[in-house]
Amino acid sequence: MSAISVFDRLTALPDLNGVTGRTIRSVFPRPALIQLDGRRPEPVFIAVMQHGDETVGLDVLKRLKAWMESHPLPRTLWVFVGNVEAAEAGVRRLSADTDFNRLWAGGTTPLHAMAETIKAELAAARPFAAIDFHNNTGANPHYTLVHGLGPEDRHLASLFSPNAILTLTPPAMMSLAMRPLCPSVTAECGQARDAQGGEAGFDFLMAVLHLDHWHSEEDRALRLYEITGRVEVAPDVEISFEAGTDADLELPANLEKWNFFERPAGSVFARLPNGRCPLSVIDETGRDLTDRFLTIEGDRVVLKRDVTPVMLTTSVRAIRDDCLCYLMEKPEARS
Ligand SMILES: [Zn+2]
């Protein structure tokens, strides 16, 4: 197949002064692969803006550009700039089939061909590490998604945050698809409006670029979790974040503060002013696990087991488009 190339190739970072997600096409009119030579040849690969409204990666690139004015790169760096059209529109993706973080396990579209080309070239270059930079919708501490429990996986993840989630789905997400090539993580850098995300992302990139080899000591002890359930809200349900309304589902206003904090069995998760429970918990295969995690006591939804929620959001739109949150458990605690 003679793929019409849908991405550009660059060998230097353009001037990013004043560039925002919305204006990113003034410097990157299309997705781009930027190959920057450094002292050690095996590249670090990073991806930015795979989701158009997750601008942390652009911030990382700006900091990198400034740093490179006075420092040579200690290691070759490849940068993939992803969904610039969605960035221009200020949205995560323009359509369900152009989610850039679902392109990396084969497929038939020109975007899939782009992903395959980049993956094959990266494999030939013997990459050292891969990092995909993202933001969260709700307030979460920084964490990585890791795809193995080997010393390299743990070392890489620990350079960013003590919080890590082990996940082996979906196969088409970039960091998982890159894992056969090198240690690979998704770095979740908090909310896009929080400038600390760019600083933490840049520090992480610096640490990895300066690393000579992987070792078996983690830089900080990881708190490693596995996602065991996804909490969905039935469509057309009225959701409220205030006490005393007659919405179908009442959640606490400070819900996002629960992210990465364990909620013990027996604690209240939500109120049901109308008595009917619109929450369901499913696993990655779609199996219904609601009875395993939740029980109804009067007008309250109560947790049946110790869980640590993540990606809880008070954005009703995000809840409707995606889900309320994920529930995590320690891998060893899973029964
Ligand atoms: Zn994302």
Tab-separated table of C-alpha atoms and ligand atoms in Angstrom:
chain	number	residue	atom	x	y	z
A	1	MET	CA	0.000	0.000	0.000
A	2	SER	CA	1.425	3.374	-0.957
A	3	ALA	CA	0.307	5.373	2.013
A	4	ILE	CA	-0.210	9.053	1.404
A	5	SER	CA	1.926	10.452	4.159
A	6	VAL	CA	-0.146	12.379	6.643
A	7	PHE	CA	2.721	13.622	8.770
A	8	ASP	CA	5.727	15.906	8.413
A	9	ARG	CA	9.339	15.193	9.267
A	10	LEU	CA	11.535	17.776	10.993
A	11	THR	CA	15.082	17.792	12.331
A	12	ALA	CA	14.750	20.777	14.679
A	13	LEU	CA	12.171	22.207	17.039
A	14	PRO	CA	10.461	25.281	15.568
A	15	ASP	CA	10.112	28.527	17.522
A	16	LEU	CA	7.288	27.823	19.957
A	17	ASN	CA	7.095	31.299	21.505
A	18	GLY	CA	3.471	32.213	22.146
A	19	VAL	CA	2.163	29.040	20.504
A	20	THR	CA	-0.902	27.519	22.186
A	21	GLY	CA	-2.863	24.365	21.494
A	22	ARG	CA	-5.295	26.462	19.466
A	23	THR	CA	-2.527	27.989	17.325
A	24	ILE	CA	-0.277	24.946	17.128
A	25	ARG	CA	-0.921	24.502	13.384
A	26	SER	CA	1.026	27.720	12.753
A	27	VAL	CA	4.152	25.649	13.543
A	28	PHE	CA	2.856	22.100	13.047
A	29	PRO	CA	0.251	22.188	10.264
A	30	ARG	CA	0.102	18.385	10.345
A	31	PRO	CA	1.236	15.698	12.789
A	32	ALA	CA	5.029	15.658	12.897
A	33	LEU	CA	7.971	13.447	13.745
A	34	ILE	CA	10.911	15.550	14.922
A	35	GLN	CA	14.267	13.761	15.110
A	36	LEU	CA	16.880	15.540	17.230
A	37	ASP	CA	20.379	14.089	17.340
A	38	GLY	CA	22.079	13.636	20.701
A	39	ARG	CA	25.244	12.092	22.083
A	40	ARG	CA	23.913	8.597	22.736
A	41	PRO	CA	22.263	7.257	19.576
A	42	GLU	CA	19.475	5.052	20.987
A	43	PRO	CA	16.560	7.481	21.051
A	44	VAL	CA	14.127	8.465	23.729
A	45	PHE	CA	10.748	8.710	22.032
A	46	ILE	CA	8.118	11.112	23.344
A	47	ALA	CA	4.612	11.844	22.140
A	48	VAL	CA	2.772	15.101	22.760
A	49	MET	CA	-0.762	16.290	21.974
A	50	GLN	CA	-2.124	12.890	21.000
A	51	HIS	CA	-5.239	14.316	22.606
A	52	GLY	CA	-5.828	17.802	21.267
A	53	ASP	CA	-6.838	19.542	24.496
A	54	GLU	CA	-4.050	17.991	26.585
A	55	THR	CA	-1.458	20.702	26.182
A	56	VAL	CA	1.122	19.551	28.738
A	57	GLY	CA	3.298	18.104	25.976
A	58	LEU	CA	3.471	21.466	24.214
A	59	ASP	CA	4.635	22.993	27.490
A	60	VAL	CA	7.305	20.280	27.792
A	61	LEU	CA	8.500	21.098	24.259
A	62	LYS	CA	8.740	24.812	25.073
A	63	ARG	CA	10.888	24.064	28.124
A	64	LEU	CA	12.987	21.662	26.071
A	65	LYS	CA	13.509	24.270	23.361
A	66	ALA	CA	14.733	26.824	25.932
A	67	TRP	CA	17.014	24.263	27.580
A	68	MET	CA	18.523	23.228	24.249
A	69	GLU	CA	19.699	26.811	23.616
A	70	SER	CA	22.526	26.163	26.067
A	71	HIS	CA	22.766	22.360	26.401
A	72	PRO	CA	23.588	19.624	23.908
A	73	LEU	CA	21.173	16.690	23.985
A	74	PRO	CA	22.710	13.830	25.964
A	75	ARG	CA	20.697	11.329	23.945
A	76	THR	CA	18.892	11.343	20.612
A	77	LEU	CA	15.271	12.411	21.024
A	78	TRP	CA	12.336	11.722	18.755
A	79	VAL	CA	9.206	13.797	19.279
A	80	PHE	CA	5.844	12.849	17.820
A	81	VAL	CA	3.393	15.762	17.660
A	82	GLY	CA	-0.068	14.227	17.418
A	83	ASN	CA	-3.562	15.526	16.825
A	84	VAL	CA	-2.945	19.148	15.848
A	85	GLU	CA	-6.363	19.457	14.187
A	86	ALA	CA	-8.109	18.522	17.428
A	87	ALA	CA	-5.754	20.900	19.277
A	88	GLU	CA	-6.788	23.717	16.967
A	89	ALA	CA	-10.432	22.933	17.784
A	90	GLY	CA	-9.617	22.681	21.518
A	91	VAL	CA	-10.956	19.134	21.815
A	92	ARG	CA	-9.570	15.719	22.704
A	93	ARG	CA	-10.299	14.293	19.247
A	94	LEU	CA	-12.405	15.238	16.259
A	95	SER	CA	-14.118	11.865	15.927
A	96	ALA	CA	-14.124	8.470	17.615
A	97	ASP	CA	-11.977	6.949	14.867
A	98	THR	CA	-9.336	9.689	15.044
A	99	ASP	CA	-8.363	9.125	18.673
A	100	PHE	CA	-4.572	9.253	18.203
A	101	ASN	CA	-4.017	7.116	21.278
A	102	ARG	CA	-5.864	4.227	19.640
A	103	LEU	CA	-3.827	4.018	16.414
A	104	TRP	CA	-0.859	1.944	17.481
A	105	ALA	CA	-1.852	-1.695	17.007
A	106	GLY	CA	-2.531	-1.778	13.263
A	107	GLY	CA	-5.453	-0.700	11.120
A	108	THR	CA	-6.405	0.411	7.640
A	109	THR	CA	-6.549	4.226	7.673
A	110	PRO	CA	-3.761	6.653	6.679
A	111	LEU	CA	-3.394	7.506	10.382
A	112	HIS	CA	-2.796	3.832	11.172
A	113	ALA	CA	-0.190	3.749	8.382
A	114	MET	CA	1.511	6.768	9.987
A	115	ALA	CA	1.615	4.985	13.336
A	116	GLU	CA	2.990	1.795	11.772
A	117	THR	CA	5.706	3.735	9.917
A	118	ILE	CA	6.821	5.542	13.057
A	119	LYS	CA	6.759	2.370	15.142
A	120	ALA	CA	8.828	0.447	12.571
A	121	GLU	CA	11.420	3.241	12.296
A	122	LEU	CA	11.631	3.496	16.058
A	123	ALA	CA	12.126	-0.268	16.396
A	124	ALA	CA	15.029	-0.077	13.918
A	125	ALA	CA	16.610	2.737	15.971
A	126	ARG	CA	16.674	0.575	19.160
A	127	PRO	CA	14.879	3.042	21.442
A	128	PHE	CA	15.905	3.562	25.054
A	129	ALA	CA	12.503	4.630	26.426
A	130	ALA	CA	9.120	5.941	25.318
A	131	ILE	CA	6.950	8.503	27.116
A	132	ASP	CA	3.496	9.664	26.027
A	133	PHE	CA	2.450	12.920	27.729
A	134	HIS	CA	-1.214	13.429	28.704
A	135	ASN	CA	-3.454	15.529	30.933
A	136	ASN	CA	-6.445	14.429	33.019
A	137	THR	CA	-9.906	15.996	32.965
A	138	GLY	CA	-10.273	15.932	36.759
A	139	ALA	CA	-7.739	16.728	39.485
A	140	ASN	CA	-5.406	13.762	39.940
A	141	PRO	CA	-1.878	13.527	41.322
A	142	HIS	CA	0.731	12.834	38.664
A	143	TYR	CA	0.937	9.158	37.748
A	144	THR	CA	2.133	6.837	35.042
A	145	LEU	CA	0.466	4.035	33.164
A	146	VAL	CA	2.992	1.181	33.071
A	147	HIS	CA	2.768	-2.014	31.080
A	148	GLY	CA	5.073	-4.413	32.862
A	149	LEU	CA	6.602	-5.068	36.257
A	150	GLY	CA	10.229	-5.503	35.189
A	151	PRO	CA	12.989	-3.391	36.774
A	152	GLU	CA	13.140	-1.104	33.704
A	153	ASP	CA	9.393	-0.471	33.832
A	154	ARG	CA	9.556	0.330	37.530
A	155	HIS	CA	12.675	2.459	37.225
A	156	LEU	CA	11.197	4.532	34.376
A	157	ALA	CA	7.863	5.018	36.155
A	158	SER	CA	9.535	5.961	39.435
A	159	LEU	CA	11.398	8.814	37.755
A	160	PHE	CA	8.069	10.599	37.255
A	161	SER	CA	5.857	9.770	40.237
A	162	PRO	CA	5.410	7.210	43.008
A	163	ASN	CA	1.890	6.628	41.619
A	164	ALA	CA	1.650	4.024	38.876
A	165	ILE	CA	-1.144	2.034	37.301
A	166	LEU	CA	-0.384	-1.278	35.615
A	167	THR	CA	-2.524	-1.684	32.519
A	168	LEU	CA	-2.443	-4.127	29.627
A	169	THR	CA	-5.331	-2.662	27.626
A	170	PRO	CA	-6.232	-1.284	25.191
A	171	PRO	CA	-3.568	-2.716	22.856
A	172	ALA	CA	-3.838	0.270	20.483
A	173	MET	CA	-2.694	2.818	23.066
A	174	MET	CA	0.744	4.123	22.213
A	175	SER	CA	2.717	3.388	25.353
A	176	LEU	CA	1.417	-0.187	25.497
A	177	ALA	CA	2.145	-0.743	21.797
A	178	MET	CA	5.695	0.577	22.268
A	179	ARG	CA	6.392	-1.666	25.273
A	180	PRO	CA	7.859	-4.528	23.191
A	181	LEU	CA	10.484	-2.052	21.932
A	182	CYS	CA	11.598	-0.421	25.192
A	183	PRO	CA	10.375	0.606	28.653
A	184	SER	CA	7.335	2.729	27.928
A	185	VAL	CA	4.868	4.742	29.990
A	186	THR	CA	2.058	7.220	29.654
A	187	ALA	CA	2.780	10.204	31.918
A	188	GLU	CA	-0.478	11.669	33.261
A	189	CYS	CA	0.478	15.222	34.209
A	190	GLY	CA	-2.612	16.557	35.986
A	191	GLN	CA	-4.983	19.079	34.448
A	192	ALA	CA	-3.991	21.059	31.353
A	193	ARG	CA	-4.501	24.385	33.118
A	194	ASP	CA	-1.997	23.444	35.842
A	195	ALA	CA	1.507	24.676	34.921
A	196	GLN	CA	3.091	22.208	37.347
A	197	GLY	CA	2.331	19.456	34.851
A	198	GLY	CA	4.710	20.900	32.255
A	199	GLU	CA	7.447	21.348	34.825
A	200	ALA	CA	7.082	17.771	36.093
A	201	GLY	CA	6.939	16.437	32.539
A	202	PHE	CA	10.079	18.325	31.578
A	203	ASP	CA	11.946	17.139	34.694
A	204	PHE	CA	10.931	13.573	33.855
A	205	LEU	CA	12.195	13.922	30.294
A	206	MET	CA	15.496	15.378	31.544
A	207	ALA	CA	15.974	12.496	33.973
A	208	VAL	CA	15.397	9.912	31.248
A	209	LEU	CA	17.540	11.709	28.637
A	210	HIS	CA	20.479	11.789	31.059
A	211	LEU	CA	20.165	8.161	32.080
A	212	ASP	CA	22.857	5.812	30.804
A	213	HIS	CA	21.197	2.515	31.634
A	214	TRP	CA	18.322	0.979	33.598
A	215	HIS	CA	18.927	-0.409	37.016
A	216	SER	CA	16.869	-2.414	39.454
A	217	GLU	CA	16.595	0.259	42.138
A	218	GLU	CA	13.565	2.487	41.897
A	219	ASP	CA	14.250	6.162	42.540
A	220	ARG	CA	11.174	6.191	44.748
A	221	ALA	CA	9.028	3.333	45.959
A	222	LEU	CA	6.106	2.870	43.619
A	223	ARG	CA	2.524	2.682	44.783
A	224	LEU	CA	1.387	0.365	42.060
A	225	TYR	CA	-2.281	-0.233	41.302
A	226	GLU	CA	-4.346	-2.161	38.820
A	227	ILE	CA	-7.660	-0.938	37.490
A	228	THR	CA	-10.291	-3.522	38.354
A	229	GLY	CA	-13.483	-1.645	37.511
A	230	ARG	CA	-14.885	1.245	35.527
A	231	VAL	CA	-17.823	3.157	37.016
A	232	GLU	CA	-20.398	4.226	34.451
A	233	VAL	CA	-23.477	6.384	34.889
A	234	ALA	CA	-26.629	5.460	33.010
A	235	PRO	CA	-27.440	7.935	30.205
A	236	ASP	CA	-29.980	10.724	30.793
A	237	VAL	CA	-29.421	10.645	34.529
A	238	GLU	CA	-29.442	13.963	36.345
A	239	ILE	CA	-26.187	14.399	38.262
A	240	SER	CA	-25.721	16.863	41.106
A	241	PHE	CA	-22.700	17.879	43.153
A	242	GLU	CA	-24.790	19.626	45.834
A	243	ALA	CA	-26.444	18.086	48.867
A	244	GLY	CA	-30.224	18.077	49.148
A	245	THR	CA	-31.226	18.222	45.490
A	246	ASP	CA	-33.585	15.727	43.910
A	247	ALA	CA	-31.184	14.705	41.163
A	248	ASP	CA	-30.938	11.005	40.324
A	249	LEU	CA	-27.314	10.869	41.462
A	250	GLU	CA	-25.765	13.069	44.116
A	251	LEU	CA	-21.982	13.149	44.378
A	252	PRO	CA	-19.803	15.209	46.745
A	253	ALA	CA	-18.525	18.519	45.374
A	254	ASN	CA	-14.990	17.626	46.423
A	255	LEU	CA	-15.166	14.255	44.676
A	256	GLU	CA	-11.853	14.768	42.839
A	257	LYS	CA	-10.033	14.837	46.182
A	258	TRP	CA	-10.661	11.087	46.421
A	259	ASN	CA	-8.376	10.371	43.465
A	260	PHE	CA	-5.539	8.066	44.553
A	261	PHE	CA	-6.825	7.967	48.148
A	262	GLU	CA	-8.107	4.637	49.375
A	263	ARG	CA	-11.828	4.493	50.197
A	264	PRO	CA	-12.476	1.742	52.719
A	265	ALA	CA	-15.230	-0.851	52.466
A	266	GLY	CA	-18.366	0.541	54.093
A	267	SER	CA	-17.807	4.154	53.051
A	268	VAL	CA	-20.461	6.088	51.182
A	269	PHE	CA	-19.787	6.643	47.517
A	270	ALA	CA	-22.912	8.482	46.358
A	271	ARG	CA	-26.503	9.375	47.323
A	272	LEU	CA	-29.604	8.416	45.401
A	273	PRO	CA	-32.363	10.942	46.163
A	274	ASN	CA	-34.749	9.029	43.882
A	275	GLY	CA	-33.804	5.580	45.105
A	276	ARG	CA	-32.838	4.120	41.732
A	277	CYS	CA	-29.111	3.354	41.265
A	278	PRO	CA	-27.778	4.607	37.931
A	279	LEU	CA	-24.219	3.412	38.618
A	280	SER	CA	-22.690	0.286	37.185
A	281	VAL	CA	-19.188	-1.105	37.490
A	282	ILE	CA	-17.812	-3.026	34.549
A	283	ASP	CA	-14.450	-4.578	33.824
A	284	GLU	CA	-12.368	-4.115	30.682
A	285	THR	CA	-14.284	-6.880	28.891
A	286	GLY	CA	-17.641	-5.289	29.704
A	287	ARG	CA	-18.546	-7.811	32.429
A	288	ASP	CA	-20.843	-6.333	35.080
A	289	LEU	CA	-19.084	-6.221	38.466
A	290	THR	CA	-21.480	-3.832	40.214
A	291	ASP	CA	-22.424	-6.340	42.932
A	292	ARG	CA	-18.781	-6.967	43.707
A	293	PHE	CA	-18.052	-3.286	44.415
A	294	LEU	CA	-21.283	-1.503	45.375
A	295	THR	CA	-24.291	-2.050	47.572
A	296	ILE	CA	-27.320	0.117	48.300
A	297	GLU	CA	-28.142	1.036	51.892
A	298	GLY	CA	-31.209	3.233	52.065
A	299	ASP	CA	-30.558	6.176	49.758
A	300	ARG	CA	-26.794	5.655	49.753
A	301	VAL	CA	-24.379	3.747	47.533
A	302	VAL	CA	-21.810	2.087	49.787
A	303	LEU	CA	-18.515	0.458	48.825
A	304	LYS	CA	-18.300	-3.283	49.465
A	305	ARG	CA	-14.506	-3.475	49.314
A	306	ASP	CA	-11.460	-1.232	49.780
A	307	VAL	CA	-10.829	0.605	46.512
A	308	THR	CA	-8.750	3.525	45.315
A	309	PRO	CA	-10.571	5.672	42.747
A	310	VAL	CA	-8.774	7.453	39.933
A	311	MET	CA	-9.839	9.813	37.154
A	312	LEU	CA	-12.888	10.907	39.166
A	313	THR	CA	-14.169	14.084	37.585
A	314	THR	CA	-16.858	16.634	38.338
A	315	SER	CA	-17.201	17.399	34.629
A	316	VAL	CA	-20.651	16.111	33.752
A	317	ARG	CA	-19.681	16.119	30.104
A	318	ALA	CA	-16.643	13.929	30.782
A	319	ILE	CA	-18.789	11.590	32.893
A	320	ARG	CA	-21.303	11.248	30.056
A	321	ASP	CA	-18.667	10.924	27.301
A	322	ASP	CA	-16.449	8.524	29.185
A	323	CYS	CA	-17.154	7.442	32.751
A	324	LEU	CA	-17.336	8.655	36.348
A	325	CYS	CA	-14.048	7.048	37.400
A	326	TYR	CA	-12.010	3.883	37.552
A	327	LEU	CA	-11.580	1.770	40.665
A	328	MET	CA	-8.138	0.440	41.473
A	329	GLU	CA	-6.761	-2.224	43.773
A	330	LYS	CA	-3.234	-3.306	44.649
A	331	PRO	CA	-2.221	-6.155	42.302
A	332	GLU	CA	-1.547	-8.517	45.222
A	333	ALA	CA	-4.910	-7.693	46.853
A	334	ARG	CA	-6.878	-8.814	43.823
A	335	SER	CA	-8.866	-11.966	44.343
B	1	ZN	ZN	-5.026	11.837	26.902
